[in-house]
XYZ file of C-alpha atoms in Angstrom:
666
model
C 0.000 0.000 0.000
C 2.801 2.426 0.868
C 4.662 2.145 -2.494
C 2.897 5.229 -3.916
C 3.140 7.273 -0.732
C 5.978 9.582 0.242
C 7.466 9.023 3.743
C 5.309 11.604 5.652
C 2.151 10.338 3.895
C 3.033 6.741 4.772
C 3.656 7.710 8.399
C 0.278 9.509 8.551
C -1.513 6.416 7.186
C 0.132 3.970 9.593
C 0.267 6.010 12.810
C -2.215 4.542 15.339
C -0.493 5.076 18.701
C -2.695 8.037 19.637
C -4.294 11.180 18.229
C -2.706 12.447 15.014
C -2.762 15.875 13.339
C -1.741 15.841 9.676
C -0.814 19.333 8.528
C -1.559 18.995 4.810
C -0.459 21.820 2.530
C -2.336 22.646 -0.665
C -2.016 19.874 -3.268
C -0.143 17.556 -0.888
C -2.430 14.538 -1.318
C -4.513 14.764 1.874
C -7.554 12.948 0.434
C -5.295 10.060 -0.576
C -3.949 9.869 2.978
C -7.455 9.768 4.487
C -8.798 7.142 2.071
C -5.691 4.950 2.360
C -5.878 5.159 6.132
C -9.510 3.979 6.013
C -8.421 1.013 3.866
C -5.453 0.354 6.191
C -7.697 0.340 9.300
C -10.148 -2.118 7.725
C -7.833 -4.427 5.768
C -4.741 -4.563 7.968
C -5.749 -3.467 11.477
C -8.941 -5.471 11.978
C -11.366 -2.548 12.336
C -14.943 -3.327 11.326
C -16.115 -0.813 8.666
C -19.031 0.135 10.936
C -16.537 1.303 13.585
C -14.781 3.778 11.264
C -16.076 7.230 10.316
C -14.592 9.863 7.970
C -16.113 13.317 8.385
C -15.967 15.965 5.635
C -17.583 19.340 4.990
C -19.297 18.757 1.636
C -21.323 15.962 0.087
C -19.068 16.164 -2.972
C -15.962 15.468 -0.846
C -17.771 12.577 0.889
C -18.726 11.025 -2.482
C -15.159 11.336 -3.752
C -13.832 9.644 -0.598
C -16.324 6.786 -0.886
C -15.333 6.204 -4.520
C -11.611 6.194 -3.666
C -12.072 3.826 -0.709
C -14.121 1.494 -2.926
C -11.278 1.360 -5.478
C -8.764 0.598 -2.717
C -10.729 -2.291 -1.177
C -11.971 -4.111 -4.235
C -14.579 -2.029 -6.035
C -17.312 -1.564 -3.408
C -17.581 0.727 -0.386
C -17.339 -1.483 2.725
C -20.778 -2.069 4.215
C -21.354 -0.029 7.376
C -18.538 2.468 6.745
C -19.498 6.057 7.594
C -18.242 8.706 5.172
C -20.353 11.837 5.496
C -20.498 15.499 6.473
C -20.596 16.699 10.089
C -24.277 17.565 9.622
C -25.138 14.170 8.126
C -23.515 12.512 11.140
C -25.551 14.823 13.367
C -28.764 13.776 11.602
C -27.867 10.127 12.167
C -27.282 10.681 15.885
C -30.395 12.815 16.456
C -32.637 10.406 14.499
C -31.376 7.470 16.583
C -31.620 9.407 19.857
C -34.690 11.545 19.016
C -36.533 10.568 22.204
C -33.614 11.718 24.356
C -33.453 15.000 22.389
C -37.146 15.773 22.981
C -38.105 15.092 19.363
C -40.175 12.574 17.448
C -38.182 10.396 14.984
C -39.843 12.137 12.001
C -38.640 15.620 12.990
C -38.143 18.159 10.176
C -34.870 19.837 9.226
C -35.350 23.495 8.316
C -33.074 25.227 5.817
C -31.863 28.846 5.916
C -34.960 30.138 4.099
C -37.284 28.390 6.571
C -35.412 29.690 9.626
C -35.194 33.207 8.156
C -38.986 33.157 7.843
C -39.354 32.109 11.489
C -37.021 34.903 12.641
C -38.887 37.424 10.471
C -42.230 36.286 11.928
C -40.974 36.604 15.502
C -39.284 39.942 14.775
C -42.524 41.352 13.393
C -41.840 44.505 11.386
C -38.087 43.986 10.984
C -36.760 44.593 7.470
C -35.665 41.545 5.495
C -31.989 42.541 5.776
C -32.281 43.026 9.545
C -34.033 39.660 9.961
C -31.145 37.991 8.110
C -28.616 39.666 10.437
C -30.606 38.459 13.448
C -30.647 34.927 12.040
C -26.864 35.006 11.429
C -26.222 36.204 14.980
C -28.351 33.431 16.505
C -26.624 30.885 14.241
C -23.186 32.129 15.361
C -24.186 31.721 19.021
C -25.445 28.188 18.406
C -22.217 27.259 16.583
C -20.266 28.549 19.583
C -22.565 26.608 21.980
C -23.834 29.827 23.587
C -27.285 29.440 25.191
C -30.047 32.094 25.035
C -29.316 33.065 28.651
C -25.583 33.489 27.910
C -26.337 35.407 24.696
C -28.396 37.953 26.667
C -25.330 38.691 28.829
C -22.934 38.878 25.851
C -25.012 41.147 23.575
C -22.889 44.257 23.099
C -24.596 46.091 20.214
C -28.096 46.825 18.955
C -28.346 43.835 16.585
C -26.981 41.434 19.220
C -29.430 42.760 21.824
C -32.363 42.281 19.432
C -31.136 38.788 18.479
C -30.731 37.811 22.137
C -34.308 38.878 22.770
C -35.573 36.712 19.879
C -33.334 33.710 20.584
C -35.555 32.000 23.261
C -38.700 32.436 21.113
C -36.859 31.109 18.072
C -35.783 27.955 19.938
C -39.272 27.440 21.360
C -40.808 27.800 17.889
C -38.456 25.170 16.439
C -39.392 22.677 19.144
C -43.076 23.469 18.684
C -42.702 22.652 14.990
C -40.859 19.444 15.965
C -38.079 20.821 13.801
C -34.349 21.533 13.985
C -32.099 23.924 12.092
C -28.657 23.036 10.680
C -26.882 24.305 13.792
C -28.978 21.963 15.967
C -27.614 18.973 14.076
C -24.311 19.546 15.898
C -25.511 21.278 19.078
C -28.153 18.667 19.984
C -25.716 15.695 19.923
C -23.204 17.732 21.975
C -25.837 18.486 24.639
C -27.130 14.925 24.540
C -23.644 13.504 25.168
C -23.023 15.995 27.996
C -26.220 14.961 29.769
C -26.577 11.270 28.837
C -23.557 9.071 29.608
C -25.254 5.956 28.165
C -25.844 7.612 24.787
C -22.247 8.871 24.724
C -20.856 5.404 25.472
C -23.122 3.905 22.809
C -21.706 6.205 20.096
C -18.102 5.959 21.321
C -18.363 2.175 20.970
C -19.991 2.494 17.562
C -17.435 4.947 16.097
C -14.076 3.684 17.324
C -11.864 5.610 14.903
C -12.540 9.049 13.383
C -10.868 10.783 10.445
C -11.663 14.487 10.064
C -11.045 16.303 6.782
C -10.510 20.114 6.519
C -10.105 20.278 10.290
C -9.257 24.002 10.172
C -12.879 24.662 9.091
C -14.460 23.218 12.264
C -16.414 25.469 14.602
C -16.531 25.255 18.381
C -19.531 22.902 18.484
C -17.984 20.509 15.944
C -14.770 20.373 17.945
C -16.695 19.528 21.113
C -18.510 16.737 19.261
C -15.172 15.360 18.059
C -13.755 15.386 21.595
C -16.836 13.635 22.986
C -16.824 10.878 20.366
C -13.083 10.167 20.633
C -13.119 10.334 24.435
C -9.973 9.561 26.402
C -8.725 7.205 23.660
C -8.212 10.064 21.243
C -8.510 7.584 18.379
C -8.605 10.048 15.511
C -6.647 11.597 12.661
C -7.393 15.257 11.931
C -6.226 16.577 8.564
C -6.051 20.319 7.994
C -4.053 23.380 7.010
C -3.956 26.609 9.010
C -2.882 28.453 5.822
C -6.240 27.583 4.197
C -8.523 28.658 7.073
C -10.887 30.981 5.154
C -14.284 30.405 6.763
C -14.204 32.441 9.997
C -17.200 34.422 8.678
C -19.353 31.294 8.931
C -18.166 30.231 12.381
C -14.969 28.265 11.669
C -12.461 28.712 14.502
C -8.769 28.426 13.601
C -8.032 28.244 17.361
C -9.316 24.652 17.232
C -5.939 23.749 15.679
C -4.104 25.250 18.650
C -6.568 23.711 21.129
C -5.845 20.202 19.840
C -2.320 20.381 21.263
C -3.671 21.611 24.604
C -6.383 18.954 24.945
C -4.226 16.162 23.482
C -0.625 16.965 24.541
C 0.539 13.567 23.218
C -0.759 14.347 19.702
C 1.496 13.336 16.794
C 2.123 16.160 14.273
C 2.957 15.115 10.683
C 3.567 17.709 7.947
C 2.801 17.079 4.268
C 4.850 19.718 2.427
C 5.457 18.125 -0.980
C 3.021 19.637 -3.474
C 1.919 17.449 -6.417
C -0.058 20.206 -8.171
C 1.870 23.371 -9.009
C 5.101 24.574 -10.580
C 7.885 25.963 -8.372
C 7.258 29.582 -9.381
C 3.596 29.333 -8.338
C 4.537 27.703 -5.027
C 7.267 30.278 -4.357
C 4.708 33.068 -4.815
C 2.276 31.295 -2.464
C 4.959 30.667 0.174
C 6.122 34.298 0.086
C 2.584 35.666 0.502
C 1.588 33.393 3.387
C 4.906 34.004 5.185
C 3.508 37.439 6.112
C 0.921 35.811 8.437
C 1.581 34.763 12.014
C 1.791 30.963 11.921
C 0.409 28.290 14.226
C 2.693 25.788 12.456
C 5.695 26.502 10.234
C 5.368 24.860 6.825
C 6.820 25.427 3.347
C 5.525 23.781 0.201
C 7.908 22.397 -2.403
C 7.463 20.641 -5.725
C 9.327 18.472 -8.227
C 7.238 19.816 -11.132
C 9.928 22.163 -12.472
C 10.239 25.947 -12.382
C 7.288 26.677 -14.697
C 6.072 29.927 -16.300
C 6.417 33.256 -14.463
C 3.355 34.475 -12.564
C 1.921 37.312 -14.700
C 0.355 40.531 -13.365
C -1.628 42.743 -15.783
C -3.180 46.134 -15.054
C -6.444 47.064 -16.813
C -8.344 50.344 -17.332
C -11.548 49.161 -15.654
C -13.706 46.057 -15.065
C -14.970 45.985 -18.686
C -11.403 46.113 -20.019
C -10.375 43.445 -17.482
C -13.150 41.083 -18.630
C -12.287 41.712 -22.299
C -8.564 41.119 -21.700
C -9.148 37.861 -19.783
C -11.558 36.483 -22.416
C -9.118 37.398 -25.229
C -6.131 35.950 -23.393
C -7.899 32.646 -22.677
C -9.052 32.325 -26.311
C -5.517 32.936 -27.602
C -3.903 30.668 -24.998
C -6.346 27.847 -25.750
C -5.678 28.150 -29.502
C -1.916 28.265 -29.003
C -1.715 25.332 -26.556
C -4.551 23.211 -28.039
C -6.121 22.981 -24.581
C -9.777 22.731 -23.496
C -11.954 25.441 -21.968
C -12.285 23.342 -18.817
C -8.529 23.760 -18.252
C -9.142 27.428 -17.315
C -10.611 29.034 -14.199
C -11.468 32.676 -13.511
C -11.464 33.328 -9.758
C -12.645 36.430 -7.891
C -13.296 37.743 -4.375
C -17.015 38.515 -4.725
C -19.939 37.157 -6.777
C -20.671 40.650 -8.165
C -17.456 40.450 -10.241
C -18.825 37.562 -12.322
C -21.518 39.509 -14.217
C -19.163 41.438 -16.552
C -17.015 38.333 -17.121
C -20.146 36.338 -18.041
C -21.202 39.025 -20.547
C -17.837 38.882 -22.311
C -17.827 35.073 -22.445
C -21.396 34.982 -23.779
C -20.531 37.626 -26.416
C -17.739 35.370 -27.675
C -19.763 32.124 -27.408
C -17.285 30.774 -24.866
C -18.880 28.081 -22.651
C -18.565 28.484 -18.878
C -19.964 27.150 -15.621
C -20.235 28.914 -12.258
C -19.043 26.813 -9.317
C -20.896 27.325 -6.060
C -23.682 29.236 -7.801
C -27.261 28.774 -6.674
C -29.120 25.852 -8.201
C -32.452 26.707 -9.848
C -34.138 24.271 -7.465
C -32.610 26.049 -4.442
C -34.360 29.345 -5.200
C -36.859 30.229 -2.467
C -39.798 30.644 -4.874
C -39.183 27.184 -6.393
C -38.856 25.663 -2.916
C -42.194 27.264 -1.975
C -43.989 25.533 -4.856
C -42.133 22.245 -4.364
C -43.258 22.262 -0.698
C -46.876 22.311 -1.901
C -46.189 19.483 -4.359
C -44.526 17.413 -1.622
C -47.549 18.007 0.606
C -49.873 16.830 -2.160
C -47.760 13.684 -2.543
C -47.413 13.064 1.213
C -49.782 14.734 3.643
C -47.560 13.639 6.564
C -44.484 15.563 5.324
C -44.186 18.014 8.232
C -41.500 20.171 6.640
C -43.616 20.631 3.509
C -46.703 21.228 5.702
C -44.971 24.057 7.609
C -43.633 25.752 4.469
C -46.947 25.483 2.618
C -48.962 26.826 5.556
C -46.642 29.805 6.064
C -45.810 30.808 2.464
C -48.097 32.441 1.568
C -49.733 33.039 4.940
C -53.363 31.945 5.092
C -54.466 33.667 8.291
C -52.516 31.122 10.349
C -50.003 32.599 12.759
C -47.057 31.247 14.699
C -49.151 30.605 17.820
C -51.506 28.273 15.884
C -48.570 26.304 14.460
C -46.957 26.161 17.908
C -50.102 24.653 19.465
C -50.405 22.161 16.597
C -46.691 21.253 16.738
C -46.729 20.697 20.500
C -49.833 18.524 20.288
C -48.403 16.502 17.350
C -45.177 15.978 19.300
C -47.008 14.683 22.384
C -49.177 12.354 20.306
C -46.321 11.258 17.974
C -48.386 12.191 14.930
C -47.755 14.238 11.810
C -49.093 17.800 11.986
C -51.695 16.957 9.332
C -52.981 13.963 11.308
C -52.938 15.922 14.600
C -55.087 18.682 13.095
C -57.954 16.183 12.670
C -58.042 15.112 16.324
C -60.585 16.571 18.752
C -57.881 16.854 21.394
C -56.025 19.357 19.219
C -59.164 21.425 18.649
C -59.567 21.800 22.420
C -56.318 23.809 22.541
C -57.291 26.339 19.849
C -59.530 29.358 19.414
C -62.438 28.795 16.951
C -60.931 31.222 14.370
C -57.555 29.438 14.571
C -59.235 26.090 14.037
C -61.316 27.401 11.123
C -58.225 28.783 9.298
C -56.362 25.497 9.872
C -59.252 23.404 8.532
C -59.564 25.675 5.475
C -55.880 25.124 4.692
C -56.206 21.336 5.053
C -59.374 21.356 2.914
C -57.540 23.306 0.186
C -54.639 20.827 0.261
C -57.082 17.915 0.096
C -58.972 19.472 -2.834
C -55.742 20.093 -4.777
C -54.607 16.527 -4.002
C -57.806 15.183 -5.604
C -57.327 17.398 -8.672
C -53.657 16.384 -8.958
C -54.631 12.711 -9.301
C -57.061 13.244 -12.173
C -56.009 16.371 -14.120
C -53.028 17.111 -16.383
C -50.095 18.461 -14.368
C -50.110 21.891 -16.037
C -53.813 22.402 -15.243
C -53.425 21.405 -11.586
C -50.361 23.598 -11.106
C -52.080 26.624 -12.630
C -55.032 25.973 -10.302
C -52.738 25.674 -7.288
C -50.894 28.948 -8.025
C -54.242 30.717 -8.417
C -55.714 29.132 -5.263
C -52.805 30.199 -3.030
C -52.620 33.595 -4.789
C -48.849 33.225 -5.110
C -48.224 35.981 -7.678
C -49.995 38.590 -5.528
C -48.069 37.418 -2.465
C -44.719 37.803 -4.285
C -45.489 41.398 -5.308
C -46.639 42.312 -1.805
C -43.466 40.929 -0.149
C -40.735 42.001 -2.630
C -39.972 45.045 -4.722
C -41.372 44.899 -8.259
C -38.144 43.935 -9.985
C -37.395 41.033 -7.604
C -41.041 39.876 -7.659
C -41.057 39.851 -11.484
C -37.884 37.716 -11.559
C -39.297 35.282 -9.012
C -42.647 35.010 -10.799
C -40.858 34.406 -14.125
C -38.893 31.566 -12.467
C -42.145 30.046 -11.174
C -43.697 30.332 -14.657
C -40.631 28.606 -16.189
C -40.878 25.863 -13.566
C -44.625 25.386 -14.205
C -44.008 25.273 -17.966
C -41.228 22.662 -17.535
C -43.411 20.510 -15.262
C -46.381 20.766 -17.611
C -44.318 19.629 -20.612
C -42.770 16.847 -18.556
C -46.207 15.650 -17.472
C -47.510 15.640 -21.054
C -44.428 13.817 -22.395
C -44.324 11.175 -19.638
C -48.076 10.840 -19.137
C -47.722 11.611 -15.399
C -49.874 13.644 -13.049
C -48.486 16.242 -10.643
C -48.128 13.828 -7.725
C -46.239 11.316 -9.855
C -43.945 14.129 -11.046
C -42.837 14.999 -7.516
C -40.209 12.251 -7.588
C -38.984 13.536 -10.971
C -38.550 16.983 -9.381
C -36.462 15.528 -6.545
C -34.302 13.678 -9.068
C -33.940 16.744 -11.300
C -32.834 18.880 -8.342
C -30.226 16.256 -7.467
C -28.985 16.156 -11.053
C -28.944 19.958 -11.337
C -25.268 19.923 -10.422
C -22.055 20.585 -12.285
C -21.428 18.145 -15.152
C -17.838 16.877 -14.771
C -17.582 16.328 -18.555
C -18.767 19.833 -19.518
C -16.049 21.685 -21.476
C -16.393 25.190 -20.102
C -14.339 27.776 -18.237
C -14.885 27.532 -14.482
C -15.991 30.758 -12.778
C -15.838 30.741 -8.976
C -15.330 32.871 -5.913
C -12.123 32.145 -4.032
C -14.208 30.578 -1.243
C -15.994 28.246 -3.698
C -12.700 27.347 -5.440
C -11.133 25.812 -2.333
C -10.411 22.129 -2.974
C -10.356 22.590 -6.764
C -7.378 22.799 -9.146
C -6.910 23.911 -12.749
C -4.030 23.954 -15.238
C -4.492 27.702 -15.855
C -5.904 30.225 -13.371
C -6.885 33.873 -13.888
C -7.291 35.668 -10.560
C -9.049 38.995 -11.210
C -9.621 42.134 -9.151
C -6.407 41.815 -7.117
C -6.762 45.324 -5.691
C -6.710 47.039 -2.328
C -10.308 47.201 -1.054
C -11.342 44.117 -3.006
C -8.598 41.588 -2.170
C -7.977 42.265 0.683
C -11.587 43.333 1.146
C -12.012 46.795 2.674
C -14.086 45.513 5.608
C -11.246 43.157 6.575
C -8.724 46.007 6.333
C -10.950 48.206 8.540
C -11.386 45.412 11.106
C -7.683 44.457 11.067
C -8.477 40.979 9.690
C -6.123 40.961 6.703
C -4.674 37.574 7.763
C -7.767 35.713 6.561
C -7.754 37.659 3.271
C -4.102 36.658 2.824
C -5.087 33.018 3.334
C -7.773 33.545 0.678
C -5.091 34.861 -1.706
C -2.950 31.827 -0.860
C -5.873 29.518 -1.705
C -6.305 31.320 -5.044
C -2.621 31.052 -5.981
C -2.430 27.356 -5.077
C -5.381 26.422 -7.331
C -3.036 26.871 -10.339
C -1.054 23.968 -11.747
C 0.887 25.386 -14.718
C 0.104 29.084 -15.187
C -1.239 31.924 -13.051
C -2.382 35.341 -14.299
C -3.403 38.161 -11.931
C -5.289 41.277 -13.039
C -6.165 44.538 -11.320
C -8.020 47.653 -12.468
C -6.833 51.277 -12.326
C -10.481 52.355 -11.957
C -13.514 50.426 -10.727
C -17.161 51.401 -10.332
C -18.683 51.171 -6.864
C -22.372 51.900 -7.355
C -22.409 55.028 -9.548
C -19.030 56.211 -8.306
C -15.827 55.559 -10.273
C -12.910 55.206 -7.874
C -9.178 54.947 -8.403
C -7.634 51.632 -7.360
C -4.222 50.441 -6.255
C -2.725 46.985 -6.783
C -3.187 44.669 -3.808
C -0.400 44.506 -1.230
C -0.399 40.761 -1.920
C 1.155 41.347 -5.371
C 4.215 42.983 -3.808
C 4.362 40.175 -1.225
C 4.680 37.579 -4.016
C 8.252 38.688 -4.608
C 10.455 39.767 -7.495
C 9.927 36.698 -9.710
C 6.475 37.976 -10.728
C 6.324 39.399 -14.272
C 4.541 42.750 -14.565
C 2.690 43.027 -17.880
C 1.850 46.738 -17.801
C 0.068 48.737 -20.496
C 3.133 50.712 -21.594
C 4.924 47.467 -22.442
C 1.847 46.025 -24.174
C 1.364 49.146 -26.324
C 5.037 49.546 -27.286
C 5.774 48.976 -31.013
C 7.395 45.647 -31.884
C 10.866 45.507 -33.380
C 11.157 43.932 -36.856
C 12.736 40.830 -35.328
C 9.905 40.456 -32.774
C 7.293 40.989 -35.479
C 8.865 38.385 -37.792
C 9.170 35.903 -34.889
C 5.495 36.284 -33.926
C 4.324 36.001 -37.537
C 6.505 32.936 -38.053
C 5.064 31.326 -34.925
C 1.488 32.097 -35.982
C 2.017 30.651 -39.478
C 3.534 27.485 -37.984
C 0.483 27.115 -35.729
C -1.916 27.559 -38.671
C 0.058 25.044 -40.775
C -0.112 22.522 -37.930
C -3.899 23.012 -37.687
C -4.361 22.437 -41.442
C -2.094 19.354 -41.708
C -4.307 16.230 -41.713
C -3.538 13.750 -38.958
C -2.083 10.407 -39.983
């Protein structure tokens, strides 16, 4: 097994004498170490697959790990092996221990849109933007394992004070709905294990060895869960890189790396510093930039890939010129090197930078795909309609029931849902079934009961229609019955409402055609919708340029990378400069540089529009930090006339390329 591993990788795979921290630099083969260690534990160390768990942060990473493990152990993933995200593990624990967590086994998991709606309802007249800030603050407290009582003491500004006031009502509403949010999927197991020694022992015995990927991205709650599950044995391998810690804004705590050495003083530290991805010039630039940060661990990447092309820096007039230059450069480079569009990535600090790039690529008929962009099926308006369809297909789907009853509102407030949720929880029934019981009616006012029964009658009527009518007819009837278009225009500004309604119309048109072609009614199409939303992902065989934010690009690699907008105020972002948090921006720059395998181009603009204002820009400090080996491709040099020799050389090269294209292959 160790023949293809370098010595530090081999040591990381085989070390089992205690807790192990593998400091894995960019492109150093960390996924290979994790998957080979899983195979080593099962095939050579006698671990049952059901006693091993590998925890990642994305479903994509989990799928890749499962596929690699399967190849290593004979073609199939070992039965019982756990390879999943932190949240998927949390779901597994809470489902198994629902009774001890005060939930029924069929509890609902609410997404960000659902929880934002709950916060907005509790907050009353709060603006949408304010409600989102309140939700983020509550989420941050839950990730840090801060209770409502503690939050009230910690609130130091107006938003925090308002969030602390809402926090207890928010938690009570979730429990009344028999629902959890994403943060609960970690916090509930942590609290369960603190209070229930039997449950903790049960899970410690079940998961006897843990492997944690991207450890630097863990938050406080995730670290506590890890410590509980590994117990005094400390039977785990954590793999991470402090130089790639770029998610503090969503609760990740880089201090967890430092804390490991405090809580596990006997921990074995293994550094993976050989990079298998990039040329030496690219790695030198990355090493020089990140050297300006205070380090938890000293580490320097090196490569045997050769010196490679110089890192290029180009200044542009403005964002339009930048987009035009990048599109032209990629087209010429692709023609010259006979490469594919998928070999190129355009990376940027913020999503707003993509629009002008997209326009240029579309103008030139250059295919592209946006990584980390929102799926059509993840849009809130599509999720609203899908919730109704799920309810028509399954009246006991509590999550769909809650979304359908609250969007649009049908005269049914939070207090009605709370009464219904509490009663359903006590009786271990779905909310739909509970609404039909006389015992539930005894806890409600007549007007509450009437509104609830009207909603259930409407759902029942639409369910009957859905079984007998063409899908397009039923869907049109449903949208009219719930008055969805009017609701959109009353809750959003006209422009946003028009976009959302157009998306709903496109969705209805697609479903109607699908129903006609397949001969299926609306209920039968619900499964097709679920499948389509799962398949609405990036096609690995699509030949297009990859567009991505630096955050979304982490974990990816490309032969040729164009990193745009490398300016002060954008990268590093001005808010980080103002808050003295440039270290994380520098790590973001480091992530961007280390995505490149063979060539790296940076661009910055002399002028950039912010709203209606045109401001002057300066190149990012990170460009200077990359050192003297960077080649500056400024406008004066680009506009200088060519000498006769240079002109003849370029023409000769171009003619040779054209001749090669026209020569038939043998």
